[in-house]
Coordinates of C-alpha atoms in Angstrom, one line a residue:
Chain A
X1 CA 11.8 -30.6 -22.1
X2 CA 8.5 -30.4 -19.2
X3 CA 7.6 -26.2 -19.7
X4 CA 8.3 -24.1 -17.1
X5 CA 4.7 -23.4 -16.5
X6 CA 2.0 -25.2 -17.8
X7 CA -1.6 -23.1 -17.5
X8 CA -4.0 -25.9 -17.5
X9 CA -8.2 -25.6 -18.4
X10 CA -8.1 -22.3 -15.5
X11 CA -11.5 -20.4 -15.4
X12 CA -12.3 -17.7 -13.4
X13 CA -15.4 -15.7 -12.7
X14 CA -16.4 -12.2 -11.3
X15 CA -20.0 -12.7 -10.5
X16 CA -22.0 -13.5 -13.0
X17 CA -19.2 -12.4 -15.7
X18 CA -16.7 -15.6 -17.6
X19 CA -13.0 -13.5 -17.2
X20 CA -11.6 -16.6 -18.6
X21 CA -12.9 -19.4 -19.8
X22 CA -10.5 -23.0 -20.0
X23 CA -7.6 -21.7 -20.5
X24 CA -4.8 -24.0 -21.1
X25 CA -1.0 -23.0 -22.4
X26 CA 2.7 -24.3 -21.5
X27 CA 6.0 -22.3 -21.8
X28 CA 9.3 -23.6 -22.5
X29 CA 12.5 -22.6 -20.4
X30 CA 13.5 -19.2 -21.7
X31 CA 11.0 -19.1 -24.3
X32 CA 8.7 -15.4 -24.9
X33 CA 5.0 -15.1 -24.6
X34 CA 2.9 -12.6 -25.8
X35 CA -0.2 -11.7 -24.7
X36 CA -2.8 -9.6 -27.0
X37 CA -6.1 -9.2 -27.1
X38 CA -8.7 -6.9 -26.9
X39 CA -10.4 -5.0 -23.5
X40 CA -11.6 -7.6 -21.4
X41 CA -10.5 -10.2 -22.9
X42 CA -8.6 -11.4 -19.5
X43 CA -5.2 -11.2 -20.5
X44 CA -4.0 -9.2 -17.3
X45 CA -6.9 -11.6 -14.9
X46 CA -4.7 -14.6 -16.4
X47 CA -1.1 -13.0 -15.4
X48 CA -3.2 -12.2 -12.1
X49 CA -3.8 -15.9 -11.4
X50 CA -0.4 -17.3 -12.8
X51 CA 0.6 -14.9 -10.4
X52 CA -1.9 -16.0 -7.7
X53 CA -3.0 -12.2 -7.2
X54 CA -6.1 -13.8 -8.2
X55 CA -7.3 -17.3 -7.7
X56 CA -8.9 -18.7 -10.1
X57 CA -12.2 -20.8 -9.9
X58 CA -10.1 -24.2 -11.3
X59 CA -7.6 -25.5 -13.5
X60 CA -4.3 -26.8 -12.8
X61 CA -1.2 -24.4 -12.7
X62 CA 2.3 -25.9 -12.6
X63 CA 5.6 -24.3 -12.3
X64 CA 8.4 -26.0 -12.3
X65 CA 6.8 -29.1 -11.7
X66 CA 5.6 -27.4 -8.2
X67 CA 0.6 -26.9 -8.3
X68 CA 0.6 -23.9 -7.6
X69 CA -3.0 -23.8 -5.0
X70 CA -4.9 -27.4 -4.6
X71 CA -6.7 -28.8 -7.0
X72 CA -8.3 -31.7 -6.6
X73 CA -9.4 -34.1 -9.6
X74 CA -10.6 -33.0 -13.4
X75 CA -12.5 -29.5 -13.0
X76 CA -11.9 -29.6 -8.8
X77 CA -12.9 -26.1 -7.8
X78 CA -9.2 -24.3 -6.3
X79 CA -7.3 -25.0 -3.7
X80 CA -5.8 -21.5 -2.7
X81 CA -2.1 -22.8 -0.8
X82 CA -1.5 -21.6 2.8
X83 CA -0.5 -18.4 2.9
X84 CA 3.0 -19.1 3.7
X85 CA 3.5 -21.5 0.8
X86 CA 2.2 -19.2 -1.4
X87 CA 4.3 -16.5 -0.6
X88 CA 8.3 -19.4 -1.0
X89 CA 6.0 -19.9 -4.6
X90 CA 5.6 -15.7 -5.1
X91 CA 8.9 -15.9 -5.0
X92 CA 9.5 -17.6 -8.5
X93 CA 7.9 -15.5 -10.4
X94 CA 8.1 -11.8 -10.9
X95 CA 6.0 -9.9 -11.9
X96 CA 6.1 -6.6 -13.3
X97 CA 3.0 -4.2 -13.3
X98 CA 1.3 -1.6 -15.6
X99 CA 1.6 1.3 -12.7
X100 CA 4.7 0.2 -11.9
X101 CA 4.0 0.7 -7.9
X102 CA 7.2 1.5 -6.9
X103 CA 7.2 1.1 -3.3
X104 CA 6.6 4.9 -2.9
X105 CA 8.7 5.1 0.9
X106 CA 12.4 3.0 -0.3
X107 CA 14.9 4.5 -3.0
X108 CA 15.5 3.2 -6.2
X109 CA 18.4 1.0 -3.9
X110 CA 16.2 0.0 -1.6
X111 CA 13.1 -1.2 -4.0
X112 CA 15.5 -4.0 -5.1
X113 CA 17.0 -4.7 -2.4
X114 CA 14.4 -5.1 0.1
X115 CA 13.0 -8.2 -1.6
X116 CA 16.5 -10.1 -0.9
X117 CA 17.1 -8.5 2.6
X118 CA 13.3 -9.5 4.2
X119 CA 12.2 -12.3 1.9
X120 CA 15.0 -14.1 0.9
X121 CA 16.8 -13.2 4.2
X122 CA 20.6 -12.4 2.6
X123 CA 23.2 -10.3 5.0
X124 CA 22.4 -6.9 4.6
X125 CA 25.7 -5.8 3.1
X126 CA 25.1 -8.9 0.2
X127 CA 21.8 -8.0 -0.7
X128 CA 22.7 -4.6 -1.3
X129 CA 25.3 -5.0 -3.5
X130 CA 23.0 -7.5 -5.4
X131 CA 20.3 -4.3 -6.0
X132 CA 23.5 -2.5 -7.1
X133 CA 24.4 -4.7 -9.4
X134 CA 20.9 -5.0 -11.2
X135 CA 20.6 -1.3 -11.0
X136 CA 23.9 -1.0 -12.9
X137 CA 23.4 -4.3 -15.4
X138 CA 19.4 -2.0 -16.2
X139 CA 21.4 1.4 -16.3
X140 CA 19.7 2.5 -13.3
X141 CA 23.3 3.4 -11.0
X142 CA 23.2 7.2 -11.1
X143 CA 19.3 6.7 -10.2
X144 CA 19.9 4.4 -6.8
X145 CA 19.0 7.1 -4.3
X146 CA 16.1 8.9 -5.6
X147 CA 13.0 7.8 -4.3
X148 CA 10.4 6.9 -6.9
X149 CA 8.7 10.3 -7.5
X150 CA 12.3 11.2 -8.7
X151 CA 11.8 9.2 -11.4
X152 CA 10.6 9.5 -14.8
X153 CA 7.5 6.6 -15.5
X154 CA 10.1 4.8 -18.3
X155 CA 12.5 5.1 -15.4
X156 CA 10.3 3.9 -12.1
X157 CA 9.4 0.6 -14.8
X158 CA 13.5 -0.6 -14.8
X159 CA 13.9 -0.3 -11.8
X160 CA 10.4 -2.0 -11.5
X161 CA 12.2 -4.2 -13.9
X162 CA 15.2 -5.1 -11.7
X163 CA 12.7 -6.0 -8.6
X164 CA 11.2 -8.4 -10.1
X165 CA 15.1 -9.6 -11.0
X166 CA 16.3 -9.5 -7.6
X167 CA 14.4 -12.3 -6.2
X168 CA 15.9 -14.2 -9.3
X169 CA 12.8 -16.3 -10.2
X170 CA 12.0 -18.2 -13.1
X171 CA 9.6 -16.5 -15.0
X172 CA 8.3 -12.9 -15.5
X173 CA 5.1 -11.8 -16.2
X174 CA 5.1 -8.6 -17.3
X175 CA 1.1 -6.8 -17.5
X176 CA 1.3 -4.0 -20.1
X177 CA 4.4 -1.9 -19.0
X178 CA 4.2 0.5 -21.6
X179 CA 0.9 1.5 -21.3
X180 CA 0.8 4.2 -18.3
X181 CA 4.1 5.4 -19.9
X182 CA 4.2 8.3 -22.1
X183 CA 5.2 8.0 -26.0
X184 CA 9.1 8.7 -25.3
X185 CA 9.6 7.0 -22.5
X186 CA 8.3 3.2 -24.0
X187 CA 11.2 2.8 -26.0
X188 CA 13.7 2.7 -22.8
X189 CA 11.5 0.2 -21.0
X190 CA 10.8 -2.2 -23.8
X191 CA 14.9 -2.2 -24.3
X192 CA 15.2 -3.6 -20.9
X193 CA 13.3 -5.9 -21.7
X194 CA 14.7 -7.0 -25.6
X195 CA 18.1 -7.4 -23.2
X196 CA 16.3 -9.5 -20.5
X197 CA 14.5 -11.9 -23.5
X198 CA 18.4 -12.8 -24.6
X199 CA 19.8 -13.2 -21.1
X200 CA 17.8 -16.6 -21.7
X201 CA 14.7 -15.3 -19.7
X202 CA 11.7 -16.7 -20.0
X203 CA 8.6 -13.6 -20.1
X204 CA 5.0 -14.2 -20.7
X205 CA 4.2 -10.0 -21.6
X206 CA 0.9 -8.7 -22.4
X207 CA 1.4 -5.9 -24.3
X208 CA -0.1 -3.0 -27.5
X209 CA 3.8 -3.1 -28.7
X210 CA 3.4 -5.2 -32.0
X211 CA 6.6 -4.3 -33.1
X212 CA 8.0 -5.4 -29.7
X213 CA 6.1 -8.5 -30.2
X214 CA 6.9 -9.3 -33.3
X215 CA 11.1 -8.9 -33.0
X216 CA 11.2 -10.4 -29.7
X217 CA 8.6 -12.6 -29.2
X218 CA 8.4 -16.8 -29.7
X219 CA 4.9 -17.2 -30.2
X220 CA 1.9 -14.7 -29.5
X221 CA -1.2 -15.9 -27.9
X222 CA -4.6 -14.4 -28.9
X223 CA -7.6 -13.8 -26.3
X224 CA -10.9 -12.5 -26.7
X225 CA -13.9 -12.6 -24.4
X226 CA -12.5 -15.1 -21.3
X227 CA -10.7 -17.7 -24.4
X228 CA -7.6 -18.3 -26.2
X229 CA -9.0 -17.9 -29.9
X230 CA -5.3 -18.1 -32.1
X231 CA -1.7 -18.6 -31.3
X232 CA 1.5 -19.1 -33.2
X233 CA 4.5 -17.5 -34.6
X234 CA 4.4 -14.2 -34.0
X235 CA 4.7 -13.3 -38.0
X236 CA 1.7 -15.9 -38.6
X237 CA -0.2 -14.3 -36.6
X238 CA 0.0 -11.1 -37.3
X239 CA 0.2 -11.5 -41.0
X240 CA -1.9 -14.2 -41.5
X241 CA -4.4 -14.1 -39.4
X242 CA -6.7 -17.6 -39.5
X243 CA -9.7 -16.5 -36.8
X244 CA -11.5 -13.5 -37.9
X245 CA -11.9 -12.1 -34.3
X246 CA -8.7 -12.2 -34.5
X247 CA -8.0 -9.9 -38.0
X248 CA -10.4 -7.4 -36.5
X249 CA -8.9 -6.4 -33.5
X250 CA -4.8 -6.3 -35.5
X251 CA -7.0 -4.2 -37.6
X252 CA -8.0 -1.7 -35.5
X253 CA -5.1 -1.4 -33.0
X254 CA -3.2 -0.6 -36.1
X255 CA -6.3 1.8 -36.7
X256 CA -5.8 3.6 -33.5
X257 CA -1.6 3.2 -33.1
X258 CA 0.4 1.3 -31.0
X259 CA 1.4 3.7 -28.8
X260 CA 5.1 3.8 -30.2
X261 CA 4.5 5.0 -33.4
X262 CA 6.0 7.9 -33.9
X263 CA 2.4 9.3 -36.3
X264 CA 0.2 8.2 -33.0
X265 CA 2.6 9.6 -30.8
X266 CA -0.9 12.6 -30.6
X267 CA -3.8 9.8 -30.1
X268 CA -5.5 9.8 -26.9
X269 CA -4.9 5.9 -24.7
X270 CA -7.7 3.2 -26.3
X271 CA -10.3 2.1 -24.6
X272 CA -8.5 -0.2 -24.1
X273 CA -6.3 0.5 -22.0
X274 CA -8.5 2.6 -19.7
X275 CA -10.8 -0.4 -19.0
X276 CA -7.7 -2.3 -18.6
X277 CA -6.3 0.2 -15.5
X278 CA -10.2 -0.6 -14.3
X279 CA -10.4 -4.0 -14.0
Chain B
X1 CA -12.0 45.9 35.9
X2 CA -9.6 43.5 35.2
X3 CA -6.8 43.4 37.2
X4 CA -3.7 42.4 35.8
X5 CA -2.3 42.4 39.1
X6 CA -4.5 39.4 39.9
X7 CA -3.6 37.8 36.8
X8 CA 0.2 38.5 37.3
X9 CA 0.0 36.9 41.2
X10 CA -1.8 33.7 40.4
X11 CA 1.2 32.4 36.6
X12 CA 3.2 30.4 39.3
X13 CA 0.1 28.3 40.9
X14 CA -1.0 28.6 37.9
X15 CA 2.3 27.1 35.9
X16 CA 2.1 24.4 37.8
X17 CA -1.6 23.1 36.9
X18 CA -0.2 24.1 33.3
X19 CA 3.4 21.4 34.0
X20 CA 0.0 18.5 35.4
X21 CA -1.5 19.4 32.7
X22 CA 1.2 18.4 30.1
X23 CA 2.3 15.9 31.6
X24 CA -1.2 14.0 31.8
X25 CA -1.8 14.7 28.0
X26 CA 1.7 13.6 27.0
X27 CA 1.3 10.3 28.7
X28 CA -2.5 9.8 27.8
X29 CA -0.6 10.2 23.9
X30 CA 1.5 7.6 24.3
X31 CA -0.7 5.2 25.7
X32 CA -3.2 6.6 22.9
X33 CA -0.6 6.4 20.0
X34 CA -0.2 2.5 20.9
X35 CA -3.9 1.8 21.7
X36 CA -4.8 3.1 18.4
X37 CA -2.5 2.2 16.2
X38 CA -2.4 -1.7 17.2
X39 CA -6.5 -1.1 16.8
X40 CA -5.6 0.2 14.0
X41 CA -3.4 -2.9 12.3
X42 CA -6.3 -5.5 13.7
X43 CA -8.9 -3.1 12.0
X44 CA -7.2 -3.8 8.7
X45 CA -5.2 -6.8 9.4
X46 CA -6.4 -8.7 13.1
X47 CA -8.9 -12.1 12.6
X48 CA -11.9 -11.6 12.1
X49 CA -13.2 -12.3 15.6
X50 CA -10.1 -9.3 17.5
X51 CA -11.5 -7.1 14.5
X52 CA -14.8 -7.2 15.9
X53 CA -13.5 -6.2 19.1
X54 CA -11.5 -3.3 18.3
X55 CA -14.6 -2.8 16.1
X56 CA -16.8 -2.6 19.2
X57 CA -14.2 -0.2 21.1
X58 CA -14.1 2.4 19.5
X59 CA -17.6 2.3 18.4
X60 CA -17.9 2.8 23.0
X61 CA -15.6 5.5 23.1
X62 CA -17.2 7.4 20.2
X63 CA -20.6 6.7 21.7
X64 CA -19.9 7.6 24.8
X65 CA -19.0 11.4 26.7
X66 CA -15.7 11.3 27.9
X67 CA -17.0 12.8 30.7
X68 CA -19.0 9.5 31.4
X69 CA -15.8 7.4 30.3
X70 CA -13.4 9.6 33.1
X71 CA -16.1 8.8 35.9
X72 CA -16.6 5.3 35.0
X73 CA -13.0 4.9 35.2
X74 CA -12.2 6.8 38.3
X75 CA -15.2 5.8 39.9
X76 CA -15.1 2.2 38.6
X77 CA -11.5 0.8 38.8
X78 CA -11.6 2.1 42.7
X79 CA -14.9 -0.1 42.9
X80 CA -13.2 -3.3 41.2
X81 CA -10.9 -3.7 43.8
X82 CA -8.2 -1.3 42.3
X83 CA -6.8 2.3 43.5
X84 CA -5.7 4.4 41.0
X85 CA -4.4 8.3 42.1
X86 CA -7.1 10.9 40.6
X87 CA -3.5 11.9 38.3
X88 CA -3.5 7.8 36.9
X89 CA -7.4 7.6 36.3
X90 CA -7.1 11.3 33.8
X91 CA -4.6 9.9 31.8
X92 CA -6.0 6.2 31.7
X93 CA -9.0 7.7 30.4
X94 CA -7.6 10.2 28.2
X95 CA -5.8 7.4 27.0
X96 CA -8.3 4.9 26.0
X97 CA -10.3 7.4 25.0
X98 CA -8.1 9.2 22.2
X99 CA -6.6 5.5 21.4
X100 CA -10.2 4.6 19.3
X101 CA -10.5 7.4 17.6
X102 CA -6.1 7.5 17.1
X103 CA -7.8 4.3 15.1
X104 CA -10.1 5.2 13.2
X105 CA -7.2 7.3 12.0
X106 CA -4.8 4.7 11.6
X107 CA -7.3 2.3 10.0
X108 CA -8.5 5.2 7.0
X109 CA -4.1 6.6 6.9
X110 CA -4.1 2.9 5.7
X111 CA -6.6 1.9 3.7
X112 CA -5.9 5.8 1.6
X113 CA -2.7 3.9 0.5
X114 CA -2.7 3.0 -3.0
X115 CA -3.8 -1.2 -3.6
X116 CA -0.5 -1.8 -5.5
X117 CA 1.8 -1.4 -3.3
X118 CA 0.3 -4.1 -1.3
X119 CA 0.4 -5.6 -4.5
X120 CA 4.0 -5.3 -5.3
X121 CA 4.5 -6.5 -1.9
X122 CA 3.4 -9.8 -2.3
X123 CA 4.5 -10.4 -6.0
X124 CA 8.0 -10.0 -4.1
X125 CA 7.1 -12.9 -2.2
X126 CA 6.6 -10.9 1.4
X127 CA 3.6 -12.4 3.6
X128 CA 1.0 -9.4 4.8
X129 CA 2.2 -8.7 8.0
X130 CA 5.3 -7.5 6.1
X131 CA 4.0 -5.8 3.4
X132 CA 1.8 -4.4 6.3
X133 CA 5.0 -3.5 8.6
X134 CA 7.4 -2.4 5.5
X135 CA 5.5 -1.1 2.7
X136 CA 2.1 0.2 4.0
X137 CA 2.4 1.2 8.2
X138 CA 6.3 3.6 6.6
X139 CA 3.7 5.4 4.5
X140 CA 1.4 6.1 6.5
X141 CA 2.6 6.7 9.6
X142 CA 3.4 10.7 7.7
X143 CA 0.2 10.7 5.6
X144 CA -1.8 10.8 8.7
X145 CA 0.5 13.4 11.3
X146 CA -2.5 16.3 10.4
X147 CA -5.2 13.9 11.4
X148 CA -3.2 12.6 14.3
X149 CA -1.9 16.3 14.9
X150 CA -6.4 17.3 15.6
X151 CA -6.7 14.4 17.7
X152 CA -3.5 15.3 20.5
X153 CA -5.1 18.8 20.2
X154 CA -8.5 17.6 21.1
X155 CA -7.2 15.2 24.2
X156 CA -4.9 17.9 25.2
X157 CA -8.3 20.8 25.1
X158 CA -10.2 17.8 27.0
X159 CA -7.5 17.3 30.1
X160 CA -9.7 20.2 31.7
X161 CA -12.4 17.7 32.2
X162 CA -10.5 16.2 35.0
X163 CA -11.1 19.5 37.2
X164 CA -13.9 17.3 37.2
X165 CA -12.3 14.3 39.1
X166 CA -10.1 17.0 41.5
X167 CA -7.0 16.3 39.1
X168 CA -5.4 20.0 39.5
X169 CA -4.4 20.8 36.0
X170 CA -4.3 23.9 34.3
X171 CA -8.7 23.9 34.8
X172 CA -8.5 23.3 38.1
X173 CA -5.7 25.3 39.2
X174 CA -8.4 28.6 37.6
X175 CA -10.3 27.3 39.7
X176 CA -9.1 27.1 43.1
X177 CA -7.5 30.5 42.6
X178 CA -11.3 31.5 41.9
X179 CA -12.7 30.3 44.9
X180 CA -10.5 32.6 47.0
X181 CA -10.1 35.6 44.0
X182 CA -14.0 36.2 42.6
X183 CA -12.3 36.7 40.1
X184 CA -13.4 34.3 37.5
X185 CA -13.1 36.2 34.4
X186 CA -9.5 37.3 34.8
X187 CA -8.0 34.1 35.6
X188 CA -10.0 31.6 33.1
X189 CA -8.5 34.3 31.0
X190 CA -5.5 34.0 31.8
X191 CA -5.8 30.0 31.6
X192 CA -7.5 30.4 28.3
X193 CA -4.3 31.2 26.8
X194 CA -1.5 28.6 28.7
X195 CA -3.7 26.8 26.7
X196 CA -3.3 28.8 23.6
X197 CA 0.4 28.6 23.8
X198 CA 0.0 24.5 24.8
X199 CA -1.3 23.8 21.6
X200 CA 0.6 25.8 19.9
X201 CA 3.2 24.3 20.6
X202 CA 2.5 20.8 19.5
X203 CA 1.0 22.4 16.1
X204 CA 4.4 23.5 15.6
X205 CA 6.3 20.9 16.9
X206 CA 4.2 18.3 14.3
X207 CA 4.8 20.9 11.4
X208 CA 8.3 20.5 12.3
X209 CA 7.3 16.6 12.4
X210 CA 6.1 16.8 9.2
X211 CA 8.0 18.6 7.2
X212 CA 11.8 17.5 8.8
X213 CA 11.5 14.4 9.7
X214 CA 9.8 12.3 7.5
X215 CA 11.3 13.0 4.4
X216 CA 8.5 13.8 1.4
X217 CA 7.7 11.2 -0.8

């Protein structure tokens, strides 16, 4: 079966800094790919390139047989799609941001229905029904009429997931979806993501939640310095990492602790998450 | 000494002037709002050449005195063969001037909205225009009410400059009375109080708009 997403030899630099260096990967339908790696390793940029929030310098991205951008021959510079085409292609990929980014002027329900209504052009009643059903599925019905400022971080992130799902995407991208949350709110978001994974959604998740990665992930990808260093099944990568850099990273992460480990509730955010937020 | 009788006698005439002031200000405010939002939106989302024009316009408005702009319109339009009564010259001049300042307020307001809002809009496939109009502008409106209120207050007070082109607004009405009575202190004091009341009403309206009409998000 052809993979649903194929990324070939993706490279990107910001000025003199190379953030993505010849990264290739592919994701099968229904697969959950976990991406881990230290700060500045290019994880976030990788996701943003797949969603064309950034444009890579060169490489190829093919989603369900349709290429993003117009890369010429092998190694040619990236040509972005014309705006209209890009908007249309983007709809097929859902993106969940670290900082939720719910529309501050809209209620939870309107956050979820505005895409179907304004982008897909559904009649208002149908768009609202779809949004209400999604909020119900994620256990958010009672919050439908609230503004984002009236919701907790965990609730906001779940509404943001519902908003991405409202476009019925082929693929969902999660950019450290729990790292901006208070520790006690992390679980409800991970629970929602588990539920989504079980429903057969194809997902790429950048995360530091190793337990979640081990439990839900089909494959783990370790990135460092913009390169793909190691790839394998979660139990292999976490228990018997082949590369020294992977080992060092995992040691460091276990010492600082994944944020939701009870012991580490008081731990300050790692430099990793702070740097990524800035990026 | 301070002659209250004189003031009382002048009130009806001054009120007529105040009505003119309100009329010219309201019309210029509406004109300025439309122009300001149009220029502000162009400044953040327009094509390069249009942005350049908007930028040059704002520089001109900010860099030249309002009185000179009023004279340019009042004496300039007839020179081009367009005859406009003084009142409408005043509306146009004040509106053009205020539009330039409002454009900067709108531009800064839109740019102050968190970048994540636009990205989230794009992430569900909205075009940049949809992101601007459905997500950014509604959030900008509430944020720019206080600076826009300041601008509207400035505009209302600046309408007194229209006395220089013989629009019979509040200040000019005062001057006309003074020419007959030779009591500048009393009359200007009365004029000042009337401006104060007008501005107080405007501020109050804006505060209500901010708190009641636009929900607190």
